[in-house]
Amino acid sequence: MLESPWRAVITGGLLAVILVSGYLLSRAGKPYGALLFNVHKLIALGAVVFLVLTLLKLNRVEALGATAFAAALVAGALFLILIVTGGIISAAKAAPGFVSLLHRIAPYFAVIAAAATLFLLRGRP
Ligand code: HEM
């Protein structure tokens, strides 16, 4: 099991790659570059899988507290929204405005919720 600082460093690194590749994608516009798009999409999925596995392991060692559990649920819901809206934006010719807006705003709340979750679980082996 990764020590607490490494969980935060890895999550922060993955989120940084996702955010930077996202900004580059929206700046360049459609059609999206395959490399950038795949980096954005796959690292996003990788980050979600990493967080879910980390939380499952932590929960097995000692049940998550109610606050950490709530923060994890919020983060999970936001990541789900990002995956769905990201899929719609990339599949649709022109995605509805609210879908693009959601994909623009949700990342900041997802970063905060993920950081809060890991912070609440800091110091756990
Ligand atoms: C952890 C999940 C994700 C995060 C945190 C995230 C974050 C971001 C951010 C910050 C942007 C830039 C938005 C802006 O202009 O301000 C962006 C753009 C974009 N993302 Fe994501 N993303 C995630 C998942 C995905 C997935 C799974 C897909 C595709 C299946 C995707 C597709 C896109 C596309 C196509 C753009 C460019 C939108 C445009 O043209 O304006 N994203 N993303």
PDB file of C-alpha atoms and ligand atoms in Angstrom:
ATOM      1  CA  MET A   1       0.000   0.000   0.000  1.00  0.00           C
ATOM      2  CA  LEU A   2       1.299   3.453  -0.931  1.00  0.00           C
ATOM      3  CA  GLU A   3       2.096   5.809   1.926  1.00  0.00           C
ATOM      4  CA  SER A   4      -0.145   8.841   2.255  1.00  0.00           C
ATOM      5  CA  PRO A   5       2.228  11.439   0.654  1.00  0.00           C
ATOM      6  CA  TRP A   6       2.646   9.235  -2.418  1.00  0.00           C
ATOM      7  CA  ARG A   7      -1.094   8.897  -2.857  1.00  0.00           C
ATOM      8  CA  ALA A   8      -1.354  12.700  -2.949  1.00  0.00           C
ATOM      9  CA  VAL A   9       1.692  13.123  -5.223  1.00  0.00           C
ATOM     10  CA  ILE A  10       0.469  10.546  -7.752  1.00  0.00           C
ATOM     11  CA  THR A  11      -3.093  11.910  -7.731  1.00  0.00           C
ATOM     12  CA  GLY A  12      -1.816  15.495  -8.068  1.00  0.00           C
ATOM     13  CA  GLY A  13       0.480  14.520 -10.946  1.00  0.00           C
ATOM     14  CA  LEU A  14      -2.293  12.699 -12.812  1.00  0.00           C
ATOM     15  CA  LEU A  15      -4.726  15.585 -12.286  1.00  0.00           C
ATOM     16  CA  ALA A  16      -2.127  18.093 -13.517  1.00  0.00           C
ATOM     17  CA  VAL A  17      -1.633  16.098 -16.748  1.00  0.00           C
ATOM     18  CA  ILE A  18      -5.425  15.887 -17.209  1.00  0.00           C
ATOM     19  CA  LEU A  19      -5.964  19.621 -16.638  1.00  0.00           C
ATOM     20  CA  VAL A  20      -3.091  20.724 -18.894  1.00  0.00           C
ATOM     21  CA  SER A  21      -4.096  18.335 -21.701  1.00  0.00           C
ATOM     22  CA  GLY A  22      -7.713  19.538 -21.298  1.00  0.00           C
ATOM     23  CA  TYR A  23      -6.724  23.205 -21.676  1.00  0.00           C
ATOM     24  CA  LEU A  24      -4.627  22.322 -24.732  1.00  0.00           C
ATOM     25  CA  LEU A  25      -7.528  20.351 -26.229  1.00  0.00           C
ATOM     26  CA  SER A  26      -9.982  23.212 -25.869  1.00  0.00           C
ATOM     27  CA  ARG A  27      -7.449  25.744 -27.159  1.00  0.00           C
ATOM     28  CA  ALA A  28      -6.723  23.693 -30.278  1.00  0.00           C
ATOM     29  CA  GLY A  29     -10.407  22.830 -30.863  1.00  0.00           C
ATOM     30  CA  LYS A  30     -11.845  20.102 -33.071  1.00  0.00           C
ATOM     31  CA  PRO A  31     -10.711  17.868 -34.650  1.00  0.00           C
ATOM     32  CA  TYR A  32      -8.765  16.949 -31.520  1.00  0.00           C
ATOM     33  CA  GLY A  33      -5.196  15.714 -31.876  1.00  0.00           C
ATOM     34  CA  ALA A  34      -5.245  11.949 -31.287  1.00  0.00           C
ATOM     35  CA  LEU A  35      -2.250  11.931 -28.920  1.00  0.00           C
ATOM     36  CA  LEU A  36      -3.516  14.757 -26.731  1.00  0.00           C
ATOM     37  CA  PHE A  37      -7.066  13.412 -26.696  1.00  0.00           C
ATOM     38  CA  ASN A  38      -5.971   9.907 -25.761  1.00  0.00           C
ATOM     39  CA  VAL A  39      -3.588  11.171 -23.073  1.00  0.00           C
ATOM     40  CA  HIS A  40      -6.433  13.268 -21.606  1.00  0.00           C
ATOM     41  CA  LYS A  41      -8.983  10.448 -21.726  1.00  0.00           C
ATOM     42  CA  LEU A  42      -6.785   7.564 -20.632  1.00  0.00           C
ATOM     43  CA  ILE A  43      -5.014   9.432 -17.820  1.00  0.00           C
ATOM     44  CA  ALA A  44      -8.470  10.558 -16.615  1.00  0.00           C
ATOM     45  CA  LEU A  45      -9.652   6.942 -16.517  1.00  0.00           C
ATOM     46  CA  GLY A  46      -6.361   5.891 -14.920  1.00  0.00           C
ATOM     47  CA  ALA A  47      -6.721   8.522 -12.195  1.00  0.00           C
ATOM     48  CA  VAL A  48     -10.251   7.372 -11.396  1.00  0.00           C
ATOM     49  CA  VAL A  49      -9.168   3.712 -11.238  1.00  0.00           C
ATOM     50  CA  PHE A  50      -6.182   4.656  -9.026  1.00  0.00           C
ATOM     51  CA  LEU A  51      -8.409   6.609  -6.620  1.00  0.00           C
ATOM     52  CA  VAL A  52     -11.078   3.899  -6.448  1.00  0.00           C
ATOM     53  CA  LEU A  53      -8.504   1.138  -5.781  1.00  0.00           C
ATOM     54  CA  THR A  54      -6.750   3.291  -3.170  1.00  0.00           C
ATOM     55  CA  LEU A  55     -10.025   4.001  -1.351  1.00  0.00           C
ATOM     56  CA  LEU A  56     -11.102   0.351  -1.487  1.00  0.00           C
ATOM     57  CA  LYS A  57      -7.788  -0.711   0.045  1.00  0.00           C
ATOM     58  CA  LEU A  58      -7.906   1.979   2.730  1.00  0.00           C
ATOM     59  CA  ASN A  59     -11.478   1.023   3.554  1.00  0.00           C
ATOM     60  CA  ARG A  60     -10.491  -2.631   3.919  1.00  0.00           C
ATOM     61  CA  VAL A  61      -7.764  -1.790   6.438  1.00  0.00           C
ATOM     62  CA  GLU A  62     -10.040   0.518   8.442  1.00  0.00           C
ATOM     63  CA  ALA A  63     -13.492   1.808   7.451  1.00  0.00           C
ATOM     64  CA  LEU A  64     -13.463   5.337   6.018  1.00  0.00           C
ATOM     65  CA  GLY A  65     -14.989   7.945   8.341  1.00  0.00           C
ATOM     66  CA  ALA A  66     -18.345   9.468   7.386  1.00  0.00           C
ATOM     67  CA  THR A  67     -16.742  12.726   6.199  1.00  0.00           C
ATOM     68  CA  ALA A  68     -14.123  11.001   4.066  1.00  0.00           C
ATOM     69  CA  PHE A  69     -16.811   8.737   2.652  1.00  0.00           C
ATOM     70  CA  ALA A  70     -18.988  11.749   1.772  1.00  0.00           C
ATOM     71  CA  ALA A  71     -16.032  13.555   0.154  1.00  0.00           C
ATOM     72  CA  ALA A  72     -15.217  10.408  -1.838  1.00  0.00           C
ATOM     73  CA  LEU A  73     -18.836  10.149  -3.021  1.00  0.00           C
ATOM     74  CA  VAL A  74     -18.814  13.781  -4.172  1.00  0.00           C
ATOM     75  CA  ALA A  75     -15.480  13.257  -5.966  1.00  0.00           C
ATOM     76  CA  GLY A  76     -16.823  10.070  -7.575  1.00  0.00           C
ATOM     77  CA  ALA A  77     -19.986  11.825  -8.794  1.00  0.00           C
ATOM     78  CA  LEU A  78     -17.905  14.672 -10.260  1.00  0.00           C
ATOM     79  CA  PHE A  79     -15.524  12.276 -12.038  1.00  0.00           C
ATOM     80  CA  LEU A  80     -18.528  10.420 -13.441  1.00  0.00           C
ATOM     81  CA  ILE A  81     -19.973  13.716 -14.724  1.00  0.00           C
ATOM     82  CA  LEU A  82     -16.583  14.505 -16.312  1.00  0.00           C
ATOM     83  CA  ILE A  83     -16.346  11.153 -18.056  1.00  0.00           C
ATOM     84  CA  VAL A  84     -19.925  11.414 -19.378  1.00  0.00           C
ATOM     85  CA  THR A  85     -19.631  15.066 -20.482  1.00  0.00           C
ATOM     86  CA  GLY A  86     -16.158  14.420 -21.957  1.00  0.00           C
ATOM     87  CA  GLY A  87     -17.599  11.527 -23.948  1.00  0.00           C
ATOM     88  CA  ILE A  88     -20.476  13.690 -25.226  1.00  0.00           C
ATOM     89  CA  ILE A  89     -18.179  16.604 -26.138  1.00  0.00           C
ATOM     90  CA  SER A  90     -15.868  14.349 -28.095  1.00  0.00           C
ATOM     91  CA  ALA A  91     -18.640  12.326 -29.806  1.00  0.00           C
ATOM     92  CA  ALA A  92     -21.039  15.159 -30.688  1.00  0.00           C
ATOM     93  CA  LYS A  93     -20.414  17.522 -33.592  1.00  0.00           C
ATOM     94  CA  ALA A  94     -21.358  20.419 -31.345  1.00  0.00           C
ATOM     95  CA  ALA A  95     -22.092  19.493 -27.740  1.00  0.00           C
ATOM     96  CA  PRO A  96     -24.912  21.357 -25.937  1.00  0.00           C
ATOM     97  CA  GLY A  97     -23.628  24.448 -24.113  1.00  0.00           C
ATOM     98  CA  PHE A  98     -24.404  23.147 -20.625  1.00  0.00           C
ATOM     99  CA  VAL A  99     -22.425  19.957 -21.303  1.00  0.00           C
ATOM    100  CA  SER A 100     -19.306  21.953 -22.239  1.00  0.00           C
ATOM    101  CA  LEU A 101     -19.865  24.268 -19.286  1.00  0.00           C
ATOM    102  CA  LEU A 102     -20.127  21.304 -16.913  1.00  0.00           C
ATOM    103  CA  HIS A 103     -16.895  19.853 -18.302  1.00  0.00           C
ATOM    104  CA  ARG A 104     -15.266  23.233 -17.767  1.00  0.00           C
ATOM    105  CA  ILE A 105     -16.404  23.789 -14.183  1.00  0.00           C
ATOM    106  CA  ALA A 106     -16.539  20.274 -12.699  1.00  0.00           C
ATOM    107  CA  PRO A 107     -12.732  19.704 -12.854  1.00  0.00           C
ATOM    108  CA  TYR A 108     -12.068  22.313 -10.149  1.00  0.00           C
ATOM    109  CA  PHE A 109     -14.636  20.802  -7.802  1.00  0.00           C
ATOM    110  CA  ALA A 110     -13.344  17.305  -8.598  1.00  0.00           C
ATOM    111  CA  VAL A 111      -9.798  18.395  -7.697  1.00  0.00           C
ATOM    112  CA  ILE A 112     -11.048  19.936  -4.431  1.00  0.00           C
ATOM    113  CA  ALA A 113     -13.146  16.858  -3.545  1.00  0.00           C
ATOM    114  CA  ALA A 114     -10.284  14.443  -4.349  1.00  0.00           C
ATOM    115  CA  ALA A 115      -7.827  16.562  -2.351  1.00  0.00           C
ATOM    116  CA  ALA A 116     -10.257  16.748   0.582  1.00  0.00           C
ATOM    117  CA  THR A 117     -10.752  12.965   0.505  1.00  0.00           C
ATOM    118  CA  LEU A 118      -7.006  12.278   0.548  1.00  0.00           C
ATOM    119  CA  PHE A 119      -6.446  14.960   3.182  1.00  0.00           C
ATOM    120  CA  LEU A 120      -9.038  13.359   5.454  1.00  0.00           C
ATOM    121  CA  LEU A 121      -7.240  10.024   5.031  1.00  0.00           C
ATOM    122  CA  ARG A 122      -3.735  11.431   5.520  1.00  0.00           C
ATOM    123  CA  GLY A 123      -1.487   9.529   7.868  1.00  0.00           C
ATOM    124  CA  ARG A 124      -3.261   6.242   7.221  1.00  0.00           C
ATOM    125  CA  PRO A 125      -0.837   3.499   6.247  1.00  0.00           C
TER     126      PRO A 125
HETATM  127  C1  HEM B   1     -11.014  13.165 -14.528  1.00  0.00           C
HETATM  128  C2  HEM B   1     -11.728  13.478 -15.542  1.00  0.00           C
HETATM  129  C3  HEM B   1     -11.516  14.725 -16.400  1.00  0.00           C
HETATM  130  C4  HEM B   1     -11.068  15.974 -16.059  1.00  0.00           C
HETATM  131  C5  HEM B   1     -10.624  16.456 -14.672  1.00  0.00           C
HETATM  132  C6  HEM B   1     -11.097  16.776 -17.257  1.00  0.00           C
HETATM  133  C7  HEM B   1     -10.703  18.113 -17.332  1.00  0.00           C
HETATM  134  C8  HEM B   1     -10.770  18.901 -18.456  1.00  0.00           C
HETATM  135  C9  HEM B   1     -10.436  20.307 -18.520  1.00  0.00           C
HETATM  136  C10 HEM B   1      -9.947  21.150 -17.340  1.00  0.00           C
HETATM  137  C11 HEM B   1     -10.634  20.717 -19.782  1.00  0.00           C
HETATM  138  C12 HEM B   1     -10.421  22.143 -20.295  1.00  0.00           C
HETATM  139  C13 HEM B   1     -11.725  22.898 -20.151  1.00  0.00           C
HETATM  140  C14 HEM B   1     -11.521  24.370 -20.368  1.00  0.00           C
HETATM  141  O1  HEM B   1     -11.448  24.787 -21.496  1.00  0.00           O
HETATM  142  O2  HEM B   1     -11.482  25.118 -19.375  1.00  0.00           O
HETATM  143  C15 HEM B   1     -11.084  19.569 -20.556  1.00  0.00           C
HETATM  144  C16 HEM B   1     -11.407  19.587 -21.899  1.00  0.00           C
HETATM  145  C17 HEM B   1     -11.789  18.480 -22.606  1.00  0.00           C
HETATM  146  N1  HEM B   1     -11.998  17.193 -22.127  1.00  0.00           N
HETATM  147 FE1  HEM B   1     -11.769  16.612 -20.248  1.00  0.00          FE
HETATM  148  N2  HEM B   1     -11.522  15.994 -18.313  1.00  0.00           N
HETATM  149  C18 HEM B   1     -11.794  14.733 -17.815  1.00  0.00           C
HETATM  150  C19 HEM B   1     -12.251  13.636 -18.505  1.00  0.00           C
HETATM  151  C20 HEM B   1     -12.465  13.609 -19.856  1.00  0.00           C
HETATM  152  C21 HEM B   1     -12.854  12.454 -20.630  1.00  0.00           C
HETATM  153  C22 HEM B   1     -13.053  11.056 -20.019  1.00  0.00           C
HETATM  154  C23 HEM B   1     -12.980  12.855 -21.923  1.00  0.00           C
HETATM  155  C24 HEM B   1     -13.360  12.071 -23.151  1.00  0.00           C
HETATM  156  C25 HEM B   1     -13.941  10.929 -23.180  1.00  0.00           C
HETATM  157  C26 HEM B   1     -12.683  14.270 -21.991  1.00  0.00           C
HETATM  158  C27 HEM B   1     -12.727  15.054 -23.111  1.00  0.00           C
HETATM  159  C28 HEM B   1     -12.408  16.394 -23.172  1.00  0.00           C
HETATM  160  C29 HEM B   1     -12.483  17.182 -24.382  1.00  0.00           C
HETATM  161  C30 HEM B   1     -12.904  16.690 -25.746  1.00  0.00           C
HETATM  162  C31 HEM B   1     -12.094  18.499 -24.030  1.00  0.00           C
HETATM  163  C32 HEM B   1     -12.014  19.713 -24.957  1.00  0.00           C
HETATM  164  C33 HEM B   1     -13.328  20.480 -24.833  1.00  0.00           C
HETATM  165  C34 HEM B   1     -13.337  21.692 -25.723  1.00  0.00           C
HETATM  166  O3  HEM B   1     -13.114  21.551 -26.917  1.00  0.00           O
HETATM  167  O4  HEM B   1     -13.592  22.782 -25.173  1.00  0.00           O
HETATM  168  N3  HEM B   1     -12.362  14.701 -20.706  1.00  0.00           N
HETATM  169  N4  HEM B   1     -11.158  18.478 -19.720  1.00  0.00           N
END
